[in-house]
Amino acid sequence: MIFSLSNHPFVQALGWAVLHSIWQVALIFLLFKVFSQLFRGKNQVVYGLSLVSMLASLLWFGGTLLQEFAPASLNPKPLPQPAFQPLNTIAETTVVEPIETINSWNQLTNMFTNWLEANSSIIGILWAMGVGLLWVRLLGGWWMLRRLKSRNVGKPADVFAQTCQKLMRNLGIRSNVVLLESSRVNEPLTVGFLKPLILFPAGMLMQLSPAQVEALLLHELAHIRRYDYLVNLGQIMLDTIFFYHPLFRLISREARQLREYCCDDVVLQHSADPMLYAKTLTDLKLSTLNLSTQFTMNATGKNSFSARILRIAGISNKKEARPNWMIIMLLPCMFAMLSWLPNKPKDIQEKEISQPVPVLQIDTVPPQKTIKAEPVAAPAPAEPATAEPVSPKSVAEPSPLVAVEAIKMNVLYIGVDNPLRIAAAGVPNEELVVDLIGEGTIDGGDGLYNVRPTTPGEITIRVMQKTKSGNQVIADQQYRVKRIPDPSPKLGTAKPAGGGFITKGTLLSKKGLTALLENFDFDAECKIIGYEMTILPKQKDPTMFSVKGSDYPANARALLESLSGDGDSVFFDDIKVQCPGDIAPRNIGGLAFK
């Protein structure tokens, strides 16, 4: 079952989404830290930024998942987008230096990409298992919370209920808030959002002064007014999804800390003695143990309690006043991660010249020597034609719009012809020169081309225009290259998937196994190389056959004919196939019939 899941496109897309989220969340975290420093001291604003950061992580994760999973045939084809880089008309002259497209760094990145391509489904399965285990834990916390709300609870004295009602009116809370005492809690906490419930430890209200009771009630009511319980539920879900990412956990932890700060601000607005409130929280923290569930809003909070007390007391935290070295350390990481973004490749490096002069031309054919632009184009001695002078105020003609469209799918596959449609506005097809940068070949013409890549990773389709001075680059389009997906093993040519119950006659009517590529738009066929066949008659010893090719061997067919057909089993394991472009056979699992 796990093997069949690992071949599912959604599981592979899930693995890629998890991998991409590593740098995506890191980038979001860096932006959050930068903006939190800009709005330092504005707790509500920074708290909102933390929630937006977590939501942006989820949306980016979901968008990446859809992008990796949805095939091009399921999406409406957009209008061809121009894949070109416009030439500067009046700009600094550039000196073009060719660089090697394939070098050791590219080989290393290709190896790493190939490894990720082969193991993306495993990453997706591990992520799903981790989320499943965390959901079991959350269900346990939810069950404990249900018991907490209904067992060993009682109403406090009327004076405390009246105090709670008065504070609710002051804060503008219209929902019906219930105040109860419980012998199962060790500190004040808030539960629920449709019918909010404030629980105090049994007997605590009688031990506190009226001012202390009001301060603690204000804090819990502030959570209710801000709908913090509902926000916390969503935050728990996000924590479960991104359980593997330490930077997301830092954002989430800071959001919880800022949430407590915002509620403390509400208390300080309605309280005349901040020191009394700080002392109350300190005594409460020292005398209690926190309830181990994520579904509650605690008065003392769960993180950075000392920083919170110093803040309430008006004492500056020296640690917070220091420069945030984490941001400084993450800056180079951000630029490193941005280099992995799917931008268009740059195969030329440009160096600016101090004096701006008109651009004469850019020759994309790798020259033997560096070409330096001159203010006025002079005819070269070796060329019969003489270039006309270009005035400094002249404007170079803009590069034509170029459309490069993959006809079948939005990725290219190894071992098959991947048709492309290429056209440039105002340029005849016979003047276009198309080249492939990467591993593979490209051929064709008159606007239609076939690409046959040979290595997973990325390739670039370079479109050039023939000119008198050579071929001029007018567009670069990058495509992702993948192996042909794993086919599904079938008995004969049957379309239904997998094994199951089968009659003896149906089993004998098939010559052997086949490999079917489902939902694959290309004309490709994967061949069965071999498999292990095990026949297990009812109440008899199994017989194993090592089969080469796709058909049943004669001795295996004879044994199949001798089966009674009631309670017998047939297993096909280690089915090996070879698809176009494969260097070695791949294992696609097995089938079982009874």
Coordinates of C-alpha atoms in Angstrom, one line a residue:
M1 CA 0.0 0.0 0.0
I2 CA 2.8 2.4 0.9
F3 CA 4.5 1.6 -2.4
S4 CA 1.3 2.3 -4.4
L5 CA 1.0 5.6 -2.5
S6 CA 4.5 6.5 -3.2
N7 CA 3.7 6.4 -7.0
H8 CA 0.7 8.6 -6.7
P9 CA 1.3 12.0 -8.3
F10 CA -0.4 13.8 -5.3
V11 CA 2.0 12.2 -2.9
Q12 CA 5.0 13.3 -5.0
A13 CA 3.5 16.8 -5.3
L14 CA 3.1 16.8 -1.5
G15 CA 6.7 16.0 -1.0
W16 CA 7.8 18.8 -3.3
A17 CA 5.5 21.2 -1.5
V18 CA 7.2 20.3 1.8
L19 CA 10.6 20.7 0.3
H20 CA 9.8 24.1 -1.2
S21 CA 8.2 25.2 2.1
I22 CA 11.6 25.1 3.8
W23 CA 12.9 28.1 1.9
Q24 CA 9.5 29.7 1.6
V25 CA 8.8 29.8 5.3
A26 CA 12.4 30.9 5.9
L27 CA 11.9 33.9 3.5
I28 CA 8.6 34.8 5.2
F29 CA 10.2 34.5 8.6
L30 CA 13.0 36.9 7.5
L31 CA 10.4 39.4 6.2
F32 CA 8.4 39.1 9.4
K33 CA 11.5 39.9 11.6
V34 CA 12.3 42.9 9.4
F35 CA 8.8 44.3 9.7
S36 CA 8.5 43.5 13.4
Q37 CA 11.6 45.6 14.0
L38 CA 10.1 48.5 12.0
F39 CA 6.9 48.3 14.2
R40 CA 8.7 47.5 17.4
G41 CA 6.6 48.4 20.4
K42 CA 3.3 48.2 18.5
N43 CA 2.2 44.8 19.8
Q44 CA -1.1 44.7 18.0
V45 CA 0.5 45.4 14.6
V46 CA 3.3 42.9 15.1
Y47 CA 0.8 40.3 16.3
G48 CA -1.2 40.9 13.1
L49 CA 2.0 40.5 11.1
S50 CA 2.7 37.2 12.7
L51 CA -0.8 35.9 11.9
V52 CA -0.4 37.1 8.3
S53 CA 3.0 35.4 8.1
M54 CA 1.6 32.1 9.2
L55 CA -1.4 32.4 6.8
A56 CA 1.0 33.3 3.9
S57 CA 3.0 30.2 4.7
L58 CA -0.1 28.1 4.3
L59 CA -1.3 29.8 1.1
W60 CA 2.2 29.4 -0.4
F61 CA 2.3 25.8 0.6
G62 CA -1.1 25.2 -0.9
G63 CA -0.3 27.0 -4.1
T64 CA 2.9 25.0 -4.5
L65 CA 1.0 21.8 -3.9
L66 CA -1.5 22.7 -6.6
Q67 CA 1.2 23.8 -9.0
E68 CA 3.1 20.6 -8.6
F69 CA 0.1 18.3 -8.8
A70 CA -2.2 19.8 -11.4
P71 CA -1.2 18.7 -14.9
A72 CA -1.4 21.1 -17.7
S73 CA -4.4 19.3 -19.3
L74 CA -6.5 20.1 -16.3
N75 CA -5.7 23.8 -16.4
P76 CA -7.0 26.2 -19.0
K77 CA -4.2 27.1 -21.2
P78 CA -3.3 30.8 -20.9
L79 CA -2.4 33.0 -23.7
P80 CA 1.2 32.5 -24.7
Q81 CA 3.3 34.6 -22.5
P82 CA 6.2 36.4 -24.0
A83 CA 9.4 34.7 -22.8
F84 CA 11.9 37.4 -23.6
Q85 CA 14.2 39.9 -22.0
P86 CA 13.9 43.3 -23.6
L87 CA 17.0 45.1 -24.7
N88 CA 17.9 48.4 -23.2
T89 CA 17.2 51.2 -25.6
I90 CA 19.3 53.9 -24.1
A91 CA 21.4 52.6 -21.3
E92 CA 24.8 51.8 -20.1
T93 CA 26.8 49.8 -22.6
T94 CA 27.4 46.3 -21.5
V95 CA 30.2 43.9 -22.2
V96 CA 29.1 40.4 -22.7
E97 CA 31.2 37.5 -21.4
P98 CA 30.1 33.9 -22.1
I99 CA 30.1 31.5 -19.2
E100 CA 29.8 27.7 -19.2
T101 CA 26.3 26.4 -18.9
I102 CA 27.3 23.1 -17.6
N103 CA 29.9 23.1 -14.9
S104 CA 30.6 21.4 -11.6
W105 CA 28.1 23.5 -9.7
N106 CA 25.3 22.6 -12.2
Q107 CA 26.2 19.0 -12.0
L108 CA 26.0 19.1 -8.2
T109 CA 22.6 20.8 -8.3
N110 CA 21.4 18.3 -10.9
M111 CA 22.5 15.4 -8.7
F112 CA 20.7 17.0 -5.8
T113 CA 17.6 17.7 -7.9
N114 CA 17.6 14.1 -9.1
W115 CA 17.8 12.8 -5.6
L116 CA 14.9 15.0 -4.5
E117 CA 12.9 13.9 -7.6
A118 CA 13.4 10.3 -6.6
N119 CA 12.6 10.7 -2.9
S120 CA 9.8 13.4 -3.0
S121 CA 7.1 10.8 -2.5
I122 CA 8.9 9.4 0.6
I123 CA 9.1 12.9 2.0
G124 CA 5.4 13.3 1.4
I125 CA 4.5 10.1 3.1
L126 CA 6.7 10.9 6.1
W127 CA 5.0 14.4 6.4
A128 CA 1.6 12.8 6.3
M129 CA 2.6 10.3 9.0
G130 CA 3.9 13.1 11.2
V131 CA 0.7 15.1 10.7
G132 CA -1.4 12.0 11.5
L133 CA 0.4 11.4 14.8
L134 CA 0.1 15.0 15.8
W135 CA -3.6 14.9 15.1
V136 CA -4.0 11.9 17.4
R137 CA -2.3 13.9 20.1
L138 CA -4.6 16.9 19.4
L139 CA -7.7 14.6 19.7
G140 CA -6.4 13.5 23.1
G141 CA -6.2 17.2 24.2
W142 CA -9.7 17.9 22.8
W143 CA -11.1 14.9 24.8
M144 CA -9.4 16.1 28.0
L145 CA -10.8 19.6 27.4
R146 CA -14.3 18.1 27.1
R147 CA -13.9 16.4 30.4
L148 CA -12.5 19.6 31.9
K149 CA -15.6 21.7 31.1
S150 CA -18.1 19.3 32.7
R151 CA -16.4 17.6 35.6
N152 CA -15.7 18.9 39.1
V153 CA -16.9 22.4 38.3
G154 CA -19.0 24.8 40.4
K155 CA -20.3 28.3 40.5
P156 CA -18.3 30.9 42.6
A157 CA -19.8 33.4 44.9
D158 CA -22.3 35.9 43.4
V159 CA -20.0 38.8 44.0
F160 CA -17.4 37.4 41.6
A161 CA -20.1 36.8 38.9
Q162 CA -21.2 40.4 39.3
T163 CA -17.7 41.6 39.0
C164 CA -17.3 39.6 35.8
Q165 CA -20.5 41.1 34.4
K166 CA -19.4 44.6 35.2
L167 CA -16.0 44.1 33.4
M168 CA -17.8 42.6 30.4
R169 CA -19.9 45.7 30.1
N170 CA -16.8 47.9 30.3
L171 CA -15.1 45.9 27.5
G172 CA -18.2 45.8 25.3
I173 CA -18.6 42.0 25.4
R174 CA -22.1 40.9 24.5
S175 CA -21.7 37.1 24.5
N176 CA -22.8 35.1 27.5
V177 CA -19.6 34.4 29.5
V178 CA -19.8 31.8 32.2
L179 CA -17.5 32.0 35.3
L180 CA -16.9 28.7 37.1
E181 CA -14.4 27.2 39.6
S182 CA -12.8 23.8 38.9
S183 CA -10.7 21.5 41.0
R184 CA -9.0 20.2 37.9
V185 CA -7.2 23.4 36.9
N186 CA -4.2 25.2 38.5
E187 CA -4.5 28.6 37.0
P188 CA -7.2 30.8 35.3
L189 CA -8.0 29.9 31.7
T190 CA -10.5 30.5 29.0
V191 CA -12.2 27.8 26.9
G192 CA -14.5 28.1 23.9
F193 CA -15.6 30.9 21.6
L194 CA -19.3 30.4 20.9
K195 CA -20.1 29.9 24.6
P196 CA -17.0 31.2 26.4
L197 CA -16.1 29.7 29.8
I198 CA -13.7 31.1 32.3
L199 CA -12.3 28.6 34.8
F200 CA -10.6 29.5 38.0
P201 CA -9.0 27.0 40.4
A202 CA -11.3 26.1 43.3
G203 CA -10.8 28.5 46.2
M204 CA -8.5 30.9 44.4
L205 CA -11.0 33.7 44.1
M206 CA -11.5 33.8 47.9
Q207 CA -7.7 34.1 48.4
L208 CA -7.1 37.1 46.1
S209 CA -7.9 40.7 46.7
P210 CA -10.7 42.4 44.7
A211 CA -8.1 44.3 42.6
Q212 CA -6.2 41.0 41.8
V213 CA -9.5 39.3 40.8
E214 CA -10.4 42.1 38.5
A215 CA -6.9 42.1 36.9
L216 CA -7.1 38.3 36.2
L217 CA -10.7 38.6 34.9
L218 CA -9.8 41.5 32.7
H219 CA -7.0 39.4 31.1
E220 CA -9.3 36.4 30.4
L221 CA -12.1 38.7 29.1
A222 CA -9.6 40.4 26.8
H223 CA -9.0 37.0 25.2
I224 CA -12.7 36.6 24.7
R225 CA -13.2 40.0 23.2
R226 CA -10.3 39.5 20.7
Y227 CA -11.6 36.0 19.7
D228 CA -8.2 34.6 20.7
Y229 CA -9.5 31.1 21.4
L230 CA -10.7 30.8 17.7
V231 CA -7.4 32.2 16.4
N232 CA -5.5 29.8 18.6
L233 CA -7.4 26.9 17.1
G234 CA -6.3 27.9 13.6
Q235 CA -2.8 28.4 14.9
I236 CA -2.8 24.8 16.2
M237 CA -3.8 23.5 12.8
L238 CA -1.0 25.5 11.2
D239 CA 1.5 24.3 13.8
T240 CA 0.5 20.7 12.9
I241 CA 1.0 21.3 9.2
F242 CA 4.4 22.9 9.6
F243 CA 5.6 20.8 12.5
Y244 CA 8.9 20.1 10.8
H245 CA 9.9 23.8 10.3
P246 CA 11.7 25.4 13.3
L247 CA 11.3 29.0 11.8
F248 CA 7.5 28.5 11.6
R249 CA 7.5 27.5 15.2
L250 CA 9.4 30.7 16.1
I251 CA 6.7 32.7 14.3
S252 CA 4.0 30.8 16.1
R253 CA 5.7 31.2 19.5
E254 CA 6.1 34.9 19.0
A255 CA 2.4 35.2 18.0
R256 CA 1.4 33.6 21.3
Q257 CA 3.7 35.8 23.3
L258 CA 2.4 38.9 21.5
R259 CA -1.2 37.7 22.2
E260 CA -0.5 37.8 25.9
Y261 CA 1.1 41.2 25.6
C262 CA -2.0 42.6 23.9
C263 CA -4.2 41.2 26.7
D264 CA -1.8 42.6 29.3
D265 CA -2.2 46.0 27.6
V266 CA -6.0 45.8 28.1
V267 CA -5.5 45.0 31.8
L268 CA -3.1 48.0 32.2
Q269 CA -5.5 50.3 30.5
H270 CA -8.2 49.5 33.1
S271 CA -5.8 49.0 36.1
A272 CA -4.1 51.7 38.1
D273 CA -1.4 49.5 39.6
P274 CA 0.8 47.6 37.1
M275 CA 3.1 46.3 39.9
L276 CA 0.1 44.6 41.6
Y277 CA -0.8 42.9 38.3
A278 CA 2.8 41.8 37.8
K279 CA 3.1 40.5 41.3
T280 CA -0.2 38.6 40.9
L281 CA 1.0 36.8 37.8
T282 CA 4.4 36.0 39.4
D283 CA 2.7 34.5 42.5
L284 CA 0.4 32.5 40.2
K285 CA 3.2 31.2 38.1
L286 CA 5.3 30.1 41.1
S287 CA 2.4 28.3 42.8
T288 CA 0.9 26.4 39.9
L289 CA 1.7 24.0 37.1
N290 CA 0.4 24.8 33.6
L291 CA -2.3 22.6 32.1
S292 CA -0.8 20.5 29.3
T293 CA -3.3 21.2 26.5
Q294 CA -3.0 23.6 23.6
F295 CA -6.8 24.4 23.5
T296 CA -6.9 26.9 26.4
M297 CA -5.9 30.5 27.0
N298 CA -3.9 30.7 30.2
A299 CA -3.5 33.8 32.3
T300 CA 0.2 33.2 32.8
G301 CA 0.9 32.3 29.2
K302 CA 3.4 29.6 28.1
N303 CA 6.4 31.5 26.8
S304 CA 8.8 34.3 27.9
F305 CA 7.1 34.8 31.2
S306 CA 10.0 36.8 32.7
A307 CA 10.1 39.2 29.7
R308 CA 6.3 39.6 30.1
I309 CA 6.6 40.5 33.8
L310 CA 9.4 43.0 33.1
R311 CA 7.3 44.6 30.4
I312 CA 4.3 45.0 32.7
A313 CA 6.5 46.5 35.4
G314 CA 7.9 49.0 33.0
I315 CA 11.5 47.6 33.1
S316 CA 13.3 47.5 29.7
N317 CA 14.5 44.1 28.7
K318 CA 18.2 44.4 27.8
K319 CA 18.1 41.2 25.8
E320 CA 15.4 42.6 23.5
A321 CA 17.3 45.8 23.1
R322 CA 20.3 44.1 21.5
P323 CA 20.6 43.8 17.8
N324 CA 18.7 40.9 16.3
W325 CA 21.6 38.8 15.2
M326 CA 19.3 36.1 13.8
I327 CA 18.1 38.5 11.0
I328 CA 21.7 39.3 10.1
M329 CA 22.6 35.6 10.0
L330 CA 19.6 34.8 7.9
L331 CA 20.3 37.5 5.2
P332 CA 22.9 35.4 3.3
C333 CA 20.7 32.4 3.7
M334 CA 17.8 34.3 2.0
F335 CA 20.0 35.2 -1.0
A336 CA 21.1 31.6 -1.2
M337 CA 17.6 30.4 -1.2
L338 CA 16.5 33.0 -3.8
S339 CA 19.1 31.5 -6.1
W340 CA 16.9 28.3 -6.2
L341 CA 13.8 30.2 -7.3
P342 CA 12.6 29.1 -10.8
N343 CA 13.8 32.3 -12.5
K344 CA 15.0 32.4 -16.1
P345 CA 18.6 31.3 -16.4
K346 CA 21.3 33.8 -17.1
D347 CA 24.0 32.4 -19.3
I348 CA 25.7 35.8 -19.7
Q349 CA 27.2 38.2 -17.2
E350 CA 27.2 41.9 -17.8
K351 CA 29.6 44.4 -16.6
E352 CA 28.7 48.1 -16.6
I353 CA 30.9 50.7 -18.2
S354 CA 31.1 54.0 -16.5
Q355 CA 30.2 56.2 -19.5
P356 CA 26.7 55.6 -20.9
V357 CA 26.7 55.3 -24.7
P358 CA 24.1 53.8 -27.1
V359 CA 23.9 50.0 -27.4
L360 CA 25.0 48.9 -30.8
Q361 CA 24.3 45.1 -30.7
I362 CA 24.6 42.1 -28.5
D363 CA 26.1 39.1 -30.2
T364 CA 25.0 35.8 -28.5
V365 CA 27.4 33.6 -30.4
P366 CA 30.3 33.0 -27.9
P367 CA 33.1 35.2 -29.2
Q368 CA 36.8 34.5 -28.9
K369 CA 37.4 37.9 -27.4
T370 CA 35.3 40.3 -25.4
I371 CA 33.3 42.7 -27.6
K372 CA 33.5 46.3 -26.5
A373 CA 30.8 48.7 -27.6
E374 CA 32.0 52.0 -29.2
P375 CA 30.1 55.3 -29.4
V376 CA 30.0 55.1 -33.2
A377 CA 29.9 51.8 -35.1
A378 CA 32.9 51.5 -37.4
P379 CA 33.1 48.9 -40.1
A380 CA 35.3 46.0 -39.2
P381 CA 38.3 45.5 -41.6
A382 CA 37.4 41.8 -42.2
E383 CA 33.8 42.5 -43.0
P384 CA 32.8 43.7 -46.5
A385 CA 29.7 45.6 -45.2
T386 CA 30.1 48.9 -43.5
A387 CA 28.0 49.6 -40.4
E388 CA 26.3 53.0 -40.3
P389 CA 27.2 55.4 -37.5
V390 CA 24.8 55.5 -34.6
S391 CA 24.2 58.8 -32.9
P392 CA 24.1 58.9 -29.1
K393 CA 20.4 59.9 -29.2
S394 CA 19.4 57.0 -31.4
V395 CA 17.2 54.3 -29.9
A396 CA 17.8 50.5 -30.5
E397 CA 14.9 48.6 -31.9
P398 CA 13.0 46.6 -29.2
S399 CA 13.3 42.8 -29.1
P400 CA 10.2 41.1 -30.7
L401 CA 7.7 39.3 -28.5
V402 CA 8.4 35.6 -28.3
A403 CA 5.9 32.8 -27.3
V404 CA 7.3 29.4 -26.3
E405 CA 4.5 27.0 -25.5
A406 CA 4.7 23.4 -24.4
I407 CA 1.8 21.8 -26.4
K408 CA 1.0 18.8 -24.2
M409 CA 2.1 19.4 -20.6
N410 CA 3.8 22.1 -18.6
V411 CA 6.9 19.9 -17.9
L412 CA 9.2 18.0 -20.3
Y413 CA 9.7 14.2 -19.9
I414 CA 12.7 12.1 -20.7
G415 CA 12.5 9.5 -23.4
V416 CA 9.6 11.0 -25.4
D417 CA 9.1 13.8 -28.0
N418 CA 8.0 16.9 -26.2
P419 CA 6.4 19.2 -28.8
L420 CA 6.9 22.9 -28.5
R421 CA 5.3 25.8 -30.5
I422 CA 7.6 28.8 -30.9
A423 CA 6.8 32.0 -32.6
A424 CA 8.1 35.6 -32.6
A425 CA 6.1 38.6 -33.5
G426 CA 7.3 40.1 -36.8
V427 CA 10.0 37.5 -37.3
P428 CA 9.6 34.9 -40.1
N429 CA 10.0 31.3 -38.9
E430 CA 12.9 30.7 -41.2
E431 CA 14.9 33.5 -39.4
L432 CA 14.5 31.8 -36.0
V433 CA 17.2 29.6 -34.5
V434 CA 16.3 27.5 -31.5
D435 CA 18.9 25.9 -29.2
L436 CA 18.7 23.7 -26.1
I437 CA 20.9 24.6 -23.1
G438 CA 21.2 21.5 -21.0
E439 CA 21.2 17.8 -21.5
G440 CA 19.2 16.7 -24.5
T441 CA 18.4 17.6 -28.1
I442 CA 15.9 19.7 -30.0
D443 CA 14.9 19.5 -33.7
G444 CA 12.2 20.8 -36.0
G445 CA 11.3 24.0 -37.6
D446 CA 8.6 26.2 -39.1
G447 CA 7.3 27.0 -35.6
L448 CA 7.0 23.4 -34.4
Y449 CA 9.9 21.7 -32.5
N450 CA 10.5 18.5 -30.5
V451 CA 12.6 18.3 -27.4
R452 CA 14.1 15.1 -26.1
P453 CA 15.8 15.8 -22.7
T454 CA 18.0 13.1 -21.2
T455 CA 18.5 14.2 -17.6
P456 CA 16.1 15.2 -14.8
G457 CA 16.4 18.8 -13.7
E458 CA 16.0 21.9 -15.8
I459 CA 16.8 22.9 -19.4
T460 CA 16.5 26.2 -21.2
I461 CA 15.1 26.8 -24.7
R462 CA 17.0 29.6 -26.3
V463 CA 15.3 31.5 -29.2
M464 CA 17.6 33.5 -31.5
Q465 CA 17.1 35.6 -34.6
K466 CA 19.4 35.4 -37.6
T467 CA 21.1 38.8 -38.3
K468 CA 23.9 40.0 -40.4
S469 CA 26.2 40.1 -37.4
G470 CA 25.2 36.7 -36.2
N471 CA 22.5 35.1 -34.1
Q472 CA 20.9 37.5 -31.6
V473 CA 19.2 36.1 -28.4
I474 CA 15.6 37.3 -28.2
A475 CA 14.1 34.8 -25.6
D476 CA 15.1 32.2 -23.0
Q477 CA 12.4 29.9 -21.6
Q478 CA 13.1 27.5 -18.8
Y479 CA 11.4 24.1 -18.4
R480 CA 11.5 21.4 -15.7
V481 CA 12.5 17.9 -16.8
K482 CA 11.1 14.8 -15.1
R483 CA 11.2 11.1 -15.7
I484 CA 8.2 9.3 -17.1
P485 CA 5.9 8.6 -14.1
D486 CA 5.8 5.0 -12.8
P487 CA 3.2 2.9 -14.7
S488 CA 0.6 0.8 -12.9
P489 CA 1.0 -3.0 -13.1
K490 CA -2.0 -4.7 -14.7
L491 CA -3.1 -8.2 -15.5
G492 CA -3.2 -8.3 -19.3
T493 CA -4.6 -5.2 -20.8
A494 CA -7.3 -4.7 -18.1
K495 CA -7.9 -1.0 -17.2
P496 CA -9.1 -1.5 -13.6
A497 CA -6.2 -1.1 -11.2
G498 CA -4.6 -3.4 -8.7
G499 CA -5.4 -7.0 -7.6
G500 CA -8.2 -8.5 -5.7
F501 CA -10.6 -11.3 -6.3
I502 CA -10.4 -13.0 -9.7
T503 CA -11.7 -16.2 -11.3
K504 CA -9.5 -18.9 -12.5
G505 CA -10.7 -18.5 -16.1
T506 CA -9.9 -14.8 -16.1
L507 CA -6.4 -15.5 -14.8
L508 CA -5.7 -18.1 -17.5
S509 CA -7.2 -15.9 -20.2
K510 CA -4.3 -13.4 -19.8
K511 CA -0.9 -14.0 -21.3
G512 CA 0.9 -12.2 -18.5
L513 CA 1.4 -8.7 -17.0
T514 CA 1.4 -5.3 -18.6
A515 CA 2.5 -1.8 -17.4
L516 CA -0.1 0.9 -18.1
L517 CA 0.7 4.7 -18.1
E518 CA -2.5 6.3 -16.8
N519 CA -3.4 9.9 -17.5
F520 CA -0.2 10.4 -19.5
D521 CA -0.6 12.4 -22.7
F522 CA 2.5 11.1 -24.5
D523 CA 2.9 8.1 -26.8
A524 CA 5.1 6.0 -24.6
E525 CA 5.1 2.4 -23.5
C526 CA 6.8 0.8 -20.5
K527 CA 7.9 -2.9 -21.0
I528 CA 7.8 -5.5 -18.3
I529 CA 11.3 -6.8 -17.7
G530 CA 10.5 -9.5 -15.2
Y531 CA 8.8 -10.3 -11.9
E532 CA 8.5 -12.9 -9.1
M533 CA 5.4 -15.1 -9.4
T534 CA 4.2 -17.1 -6.4
I535 CA 1.3 -19.6 -6.6
L536 CA -0.2 -20.6 -3.3
P537 CA -2.8 -23.4 -3.6
K538 CA -5.2 -23.8 -0.7
Q539 CA -3.6 -25.9 2.1
K540 CA -0.5 -26.6 0.0
D541 CA 3.1 -25.2 -0.2
P542 CA 3.7 -22.2 -2.4
T543 CA 5.6 -22.5 -5.6
M544 CA 7.8 -19.6 -6.8
F545 CA 8.8 -18.6 -10.4
S546 CA 11.4 -16.1 -11.5
V547 CA 9.9 -14.7 -14.7
K548 CA 11.8 -12.9 -17.4
G549 CA 9.6 -10.8 -19.7
S550 CA 5.9 -10.2 -19.3
D551 CA 4.2 -13.6 -20.1
Y552 CA 3.6 -16.5 -17.7
P553 CA 6.1 -19.3 -18.0
A554 CA 4.8 -22.6 -19.3
N555 CA 5.2 -24.4 -16.0
A556 CA 3.5 -21.6 -14.1
R557 CA 0.5 -21.7 -16.5
A558 CA 0.3 -25.5 -16.0
L559 CA 0.2 -25.0 -12.2
L560 CA -2.5 -22.4 -12.6
E561 CA -4.7 -24.8 -14.6
S562 CA -4.4 -27.3 -11.8
L563 CA -5.8 -24.9 -9.2
S564 CA -9.2 -25.6 -7.8
G565 CA -10.2 -21.9 -7.8
D566 CA -11.5 -21.9 -4.3
G567 CA -9.1 -20.2 -1.7
D568 CA -6.0 -20.3 -4.0
S569 CA -3.8 -17.2 -4.2
V570 CA -1.4 -15.8 -6.8
F571 CA 1.2 -13.1 -6.1
F572 CA 3.2 -11.0 -8.5
D573 CA 6.1 -9.3 -6.6
D574 CA 9.1 -7.1 -7.6
I575 CA 7.6 -6.2 -11.0
K576 CA 10.4 -4.5 -12.9
V577 CA 9.7 -2.3 -15.9
Q578 CA 11.7 -0.2 -18.2
C579 CA 10.3 3.0 -19.6
P580 CA 11.6 5.2 -22.4
G581 CA 14.6 7.1 -21.3
D582 CA 15.4 4.7 -18.3
I583 CA 19.0 3.6 -17.9
A584 CA 18.0 0.8 -15.6
P585 CA 14.7 -1.0 -14.8
R586 CA 12.5 0.4 -12.0
N587 CA 10.5 -1.6 -9.5
I588 CA 6.8 -0.7 -9.5
G589 CA 5.6 -3.1 -6.7
G590 CA 3.3 -6.0 -7.1
L591 CA -0.2 -7.5 -7.4
A592 CA -2.1 -10.1 -5.5
F593 CA -5.1 -12.1 -6.6
K594 CA -7.3 -14.6 -4.7

